[in-house]
Coordinates of C-alpha atoms in Angstrom, one line a residue:
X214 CA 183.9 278.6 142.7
X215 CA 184.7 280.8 145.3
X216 CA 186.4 282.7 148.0
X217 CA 185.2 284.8 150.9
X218 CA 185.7 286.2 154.5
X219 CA 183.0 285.6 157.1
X220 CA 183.2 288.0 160.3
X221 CA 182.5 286.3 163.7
X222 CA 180.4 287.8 166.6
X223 CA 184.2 289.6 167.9
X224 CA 184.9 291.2 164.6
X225 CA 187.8 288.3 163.8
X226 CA 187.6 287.9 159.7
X227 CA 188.1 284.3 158.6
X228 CA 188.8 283.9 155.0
X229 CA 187.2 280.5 152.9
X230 CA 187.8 278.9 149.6
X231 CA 184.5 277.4 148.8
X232 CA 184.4 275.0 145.3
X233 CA 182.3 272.9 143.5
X234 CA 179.1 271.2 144.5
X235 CA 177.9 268.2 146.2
X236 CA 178.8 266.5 149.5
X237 CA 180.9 269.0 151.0
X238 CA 184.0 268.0 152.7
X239 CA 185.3 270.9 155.2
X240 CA 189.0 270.8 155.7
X241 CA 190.7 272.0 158.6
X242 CA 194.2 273.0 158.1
X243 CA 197.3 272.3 160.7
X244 CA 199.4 274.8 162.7
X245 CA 201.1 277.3 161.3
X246 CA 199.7 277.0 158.2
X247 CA 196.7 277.8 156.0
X248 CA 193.6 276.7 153.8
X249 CA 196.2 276.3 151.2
X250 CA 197.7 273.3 153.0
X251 CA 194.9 271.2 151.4
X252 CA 194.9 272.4 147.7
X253 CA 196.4 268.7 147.0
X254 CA 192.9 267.6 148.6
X255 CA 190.9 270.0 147.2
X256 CA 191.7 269.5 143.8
X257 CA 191.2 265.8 144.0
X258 CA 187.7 265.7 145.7
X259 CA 186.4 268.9 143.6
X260 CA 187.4 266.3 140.7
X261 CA 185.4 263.6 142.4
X262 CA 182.1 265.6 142.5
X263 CA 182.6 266.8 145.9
X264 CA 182.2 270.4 147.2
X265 CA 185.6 271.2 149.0
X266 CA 185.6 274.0 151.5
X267 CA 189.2 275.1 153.9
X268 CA 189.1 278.3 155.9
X269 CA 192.2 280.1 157.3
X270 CA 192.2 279.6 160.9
X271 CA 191.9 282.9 163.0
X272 CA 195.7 284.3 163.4
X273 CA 196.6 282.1 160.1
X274 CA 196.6 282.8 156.5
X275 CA 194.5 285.3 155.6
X276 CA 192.4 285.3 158.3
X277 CA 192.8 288.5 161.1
X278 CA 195.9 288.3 162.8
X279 CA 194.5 288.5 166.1
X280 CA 195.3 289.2 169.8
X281 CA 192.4 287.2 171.6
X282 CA 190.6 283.7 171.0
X283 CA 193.2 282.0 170.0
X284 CA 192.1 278.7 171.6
X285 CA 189.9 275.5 170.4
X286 CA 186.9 276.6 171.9
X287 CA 187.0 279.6 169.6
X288 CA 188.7 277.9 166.4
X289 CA 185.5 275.7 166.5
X290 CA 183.3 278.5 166.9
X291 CA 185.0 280.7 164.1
X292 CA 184.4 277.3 161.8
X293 CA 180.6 277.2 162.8
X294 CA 180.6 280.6 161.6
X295 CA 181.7 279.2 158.5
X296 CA 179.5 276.6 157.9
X297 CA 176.4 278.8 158.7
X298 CA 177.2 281.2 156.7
X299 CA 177.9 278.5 153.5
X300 CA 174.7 277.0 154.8
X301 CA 176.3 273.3 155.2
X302 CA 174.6 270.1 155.7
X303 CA 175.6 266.4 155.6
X304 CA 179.4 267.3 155.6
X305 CA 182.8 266.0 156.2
X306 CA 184.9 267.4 158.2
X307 CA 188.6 266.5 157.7
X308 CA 191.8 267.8 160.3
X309 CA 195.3 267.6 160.0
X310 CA 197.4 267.6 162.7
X311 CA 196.0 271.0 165.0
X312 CA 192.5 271.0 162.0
X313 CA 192.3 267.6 163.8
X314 CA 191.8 269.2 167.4
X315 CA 189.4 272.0 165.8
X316 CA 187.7 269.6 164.0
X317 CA 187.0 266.9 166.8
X318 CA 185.9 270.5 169.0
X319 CA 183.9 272.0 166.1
X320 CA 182.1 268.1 165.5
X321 CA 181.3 266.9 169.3
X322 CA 179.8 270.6 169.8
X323 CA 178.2 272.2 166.7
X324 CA 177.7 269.1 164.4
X325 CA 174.4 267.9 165.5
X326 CA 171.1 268.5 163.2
X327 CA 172.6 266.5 160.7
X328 CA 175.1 269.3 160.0
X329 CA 178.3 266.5 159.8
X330 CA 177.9 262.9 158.3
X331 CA 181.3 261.9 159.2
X332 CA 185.0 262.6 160.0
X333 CA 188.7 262.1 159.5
X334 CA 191.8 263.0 162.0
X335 CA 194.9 262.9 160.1
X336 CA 198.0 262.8 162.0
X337 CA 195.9 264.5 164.9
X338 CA 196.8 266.6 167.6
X339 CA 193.8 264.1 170.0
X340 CA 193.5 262.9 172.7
X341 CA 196.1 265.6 174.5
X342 CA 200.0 265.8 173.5
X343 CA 201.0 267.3 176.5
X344 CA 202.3 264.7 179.3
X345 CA 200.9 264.4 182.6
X346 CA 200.0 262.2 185.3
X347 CA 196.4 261.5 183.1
X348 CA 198.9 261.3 180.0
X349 CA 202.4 259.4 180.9
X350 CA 203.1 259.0 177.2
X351 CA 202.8 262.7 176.0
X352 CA 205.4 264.8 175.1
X353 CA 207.2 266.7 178.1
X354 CA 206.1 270.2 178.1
X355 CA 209.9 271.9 177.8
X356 CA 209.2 270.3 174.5
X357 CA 206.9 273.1 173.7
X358 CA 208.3 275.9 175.7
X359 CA 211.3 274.4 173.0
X360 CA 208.8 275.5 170.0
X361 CA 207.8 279.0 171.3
X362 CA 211.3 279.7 172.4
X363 CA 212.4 278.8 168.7
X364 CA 209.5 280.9 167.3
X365 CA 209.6 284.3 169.5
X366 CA 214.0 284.4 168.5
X367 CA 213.5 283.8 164.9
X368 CA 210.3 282.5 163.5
X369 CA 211.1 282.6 159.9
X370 CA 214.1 280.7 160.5
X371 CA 212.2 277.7 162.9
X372 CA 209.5 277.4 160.1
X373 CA 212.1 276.6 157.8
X374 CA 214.1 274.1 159.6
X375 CA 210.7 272.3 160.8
X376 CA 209.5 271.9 157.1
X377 CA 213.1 270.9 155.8
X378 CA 213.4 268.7 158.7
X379 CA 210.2 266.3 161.0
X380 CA 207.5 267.9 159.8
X381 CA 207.5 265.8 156.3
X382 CA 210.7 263.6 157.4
X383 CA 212.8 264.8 155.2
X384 CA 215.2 264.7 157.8
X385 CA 215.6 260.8 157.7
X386 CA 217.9 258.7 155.6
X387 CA 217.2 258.1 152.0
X388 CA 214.2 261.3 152.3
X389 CA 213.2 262.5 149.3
X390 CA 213.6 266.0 149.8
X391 CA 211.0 268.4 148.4
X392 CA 212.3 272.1 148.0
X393 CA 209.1 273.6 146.4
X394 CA 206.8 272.1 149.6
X395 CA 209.3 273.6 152.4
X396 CA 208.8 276.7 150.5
X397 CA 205.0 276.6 150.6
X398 CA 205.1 275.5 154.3
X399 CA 207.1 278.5 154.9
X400 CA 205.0 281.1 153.2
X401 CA 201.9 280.0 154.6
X402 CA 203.3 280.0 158.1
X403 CA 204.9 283.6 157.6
X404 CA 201.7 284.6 156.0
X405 CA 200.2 284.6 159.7
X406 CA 200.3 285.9 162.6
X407 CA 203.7 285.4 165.2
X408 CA 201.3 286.2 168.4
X409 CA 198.3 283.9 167.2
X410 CA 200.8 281.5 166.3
X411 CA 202.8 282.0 169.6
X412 CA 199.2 281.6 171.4
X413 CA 198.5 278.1 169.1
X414 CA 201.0 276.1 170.7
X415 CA 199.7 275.9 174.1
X416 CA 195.8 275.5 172.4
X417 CA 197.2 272.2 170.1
X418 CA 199.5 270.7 172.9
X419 CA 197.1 271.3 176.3
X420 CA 193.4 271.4 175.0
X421 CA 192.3 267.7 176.1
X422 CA 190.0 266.8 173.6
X423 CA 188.8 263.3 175.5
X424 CA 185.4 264.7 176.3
X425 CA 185.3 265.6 172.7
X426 CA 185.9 262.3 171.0
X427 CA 183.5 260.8 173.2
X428 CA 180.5 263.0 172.5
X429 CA 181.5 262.3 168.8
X430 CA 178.6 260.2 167.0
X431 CA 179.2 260.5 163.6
X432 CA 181.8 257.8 161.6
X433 CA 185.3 258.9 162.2
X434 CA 188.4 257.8 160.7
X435 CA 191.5 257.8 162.3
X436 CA 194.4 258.1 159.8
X437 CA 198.0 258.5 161.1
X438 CA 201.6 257.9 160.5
X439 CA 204.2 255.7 162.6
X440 CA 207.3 257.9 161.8
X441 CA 205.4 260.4 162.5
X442 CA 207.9 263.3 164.4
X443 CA 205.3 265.9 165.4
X444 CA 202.4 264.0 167.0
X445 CA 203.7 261.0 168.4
X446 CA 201.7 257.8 167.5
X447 CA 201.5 256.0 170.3
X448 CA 199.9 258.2 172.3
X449 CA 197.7 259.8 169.4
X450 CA 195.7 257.6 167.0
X451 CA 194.9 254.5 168.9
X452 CA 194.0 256.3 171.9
X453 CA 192.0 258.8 169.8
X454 CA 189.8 255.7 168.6
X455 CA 189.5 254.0 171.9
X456 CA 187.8 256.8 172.7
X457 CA 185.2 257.3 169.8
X458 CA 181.9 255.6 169.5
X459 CA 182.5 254.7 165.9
X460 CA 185.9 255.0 164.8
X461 CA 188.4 253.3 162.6
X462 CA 192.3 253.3 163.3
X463 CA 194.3 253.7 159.5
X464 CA 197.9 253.2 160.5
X465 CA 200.6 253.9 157.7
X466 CA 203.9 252.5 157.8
X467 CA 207.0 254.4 157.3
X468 CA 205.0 257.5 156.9
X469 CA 205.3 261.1 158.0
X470 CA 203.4 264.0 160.0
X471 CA 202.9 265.8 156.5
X472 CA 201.7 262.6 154.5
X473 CA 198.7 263.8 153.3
X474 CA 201.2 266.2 150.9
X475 CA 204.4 263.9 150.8
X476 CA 201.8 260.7 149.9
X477 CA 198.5 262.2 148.8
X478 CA 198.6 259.2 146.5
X479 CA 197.8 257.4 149.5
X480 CA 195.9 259.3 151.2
X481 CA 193.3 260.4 149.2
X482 CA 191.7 257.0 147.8
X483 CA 191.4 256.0 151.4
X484 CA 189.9 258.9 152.6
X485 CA 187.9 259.1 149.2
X486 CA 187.1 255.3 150.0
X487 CA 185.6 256.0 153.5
X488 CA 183.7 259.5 152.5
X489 CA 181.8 256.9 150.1
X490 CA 181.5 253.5 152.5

């Protein structure tokens, strides 16, 4: 077991955790958080004879806190890097949320040579968020202009009200509210970068990954939440799979953006069940 830092062609370092051997199962972490967003996952795969492997995005964690490339075409790149360096073949690569945008990139461009098996968007940031004429049921985009507004006045205080609040719907009746996880949400988003961060919302809410989930190949599975407060379902998950070759829609009742650490109970023997099918 293992951690490291690999240093892309523009100097950027991105830091890994790296366990276990086996199938390995990349995971690609959500916005603004880190590789620690998946130690739920990690721990349960490693346990199930998988090799688990999460980098901190560029900007995130402890990856460089940097000024440039803070855009899908280089998030996918920077995770290339990765997977060369580990030397990775016949893996599964899983996103959350904005790891599901880098991971649908990373897949369509640099999984070919039998580099990726298959995939898994959880409560993913695909097709595109942002509304326009091509997407009438995306969010406005004064709904993000909202988010960078809320993180240049005071960022700690925006990452703690997102966590205590939609993020893991503890803002809805009858919530069980989880102190301990809007703590750890809140110390791996302060742990990164506020300009990276800043440049993050315009790369998870614009970047139209449609090109990208059509080029995809590989088994994908579409997992996704209907309460879900972040990344609308409706115009998310089923479009997402319309779009793949050979992708499956997993709808979850009742459940949150942040299920995957609010329900991993759920989540992972499903995932667990399609990584084996």
């Amino acid at each position: 077991m293992t951690s490291g830092i690999v240093t892309t062609k523009d100097g950027t370092e991105i830091f890994y955790k790296d366990w276990g051997t086996g199938q390995p199962i990349v995971f690609h972490h959500g916005w603004p958080l880190s590789g620690d967003d998946w130690d739920n996952q990690m721990l349960f795969f490693l346990a199930q004879g998988f090799r688990v492997v999460a980098h901190d995005r560029r900007g995130h964690g402890r990856s460089s806190q940097t000024a440039s490339g803070n855009e899908m075409d280089t998030y996918a790149a920077d995770v290339a890097a990765v997977v060369d360096h580990l030397g990775l073949t016949g893996a599964v690569h899983v996103g959350h949320s904005t790891g599901g945008g880098e991971a649908a990139r990373y897949v369509a461009r640099y999984g070919g040579g039998g580099r990726v098996a298959k995939a898994a968007l959880i409560s993913a940031v695909p097709p595109v968020m942002v509304k326009s004429d091509k997407n009438p049921g995306g969010l406005p985009i004064e709904v993000f202009d909202g988010l960078r507004a809320q993180l240049a006045a005071n960022r700690s205080q925006f990452y703690r009200d997102l966590s205590a609040g939609p993020f893991y719907g503890f803002n809805r009746p009858g919530a069980k509210v989880m102190e301990p996880v809007i703590d750890n949400w809140w110390r791996q988003g302060m742990m990164g970068g506020a300009l990276p961060h800043y440049e993050c919302i315009k790369a998870f809410s614009e970047t139209d990954f449609t090109d990208d989930l059509q080029k995809i190949e590989v088994p994908t599975l579409v997992m996704h939440g209907d309460d879900d407060q972040i990344v609308p379902y409706a115009d998310a998950a089923p479009l997402s799979v319309k779009l793949l070759k050979n992708g499956t829609l997993k709808t979850y009742k009742g459940l949150p953006h942040g299920m995957c650490t609010t329900h991993p109970e759920i989540i992972n023997p499903d995932l667990l069940a399609f990584i084996r099918s």
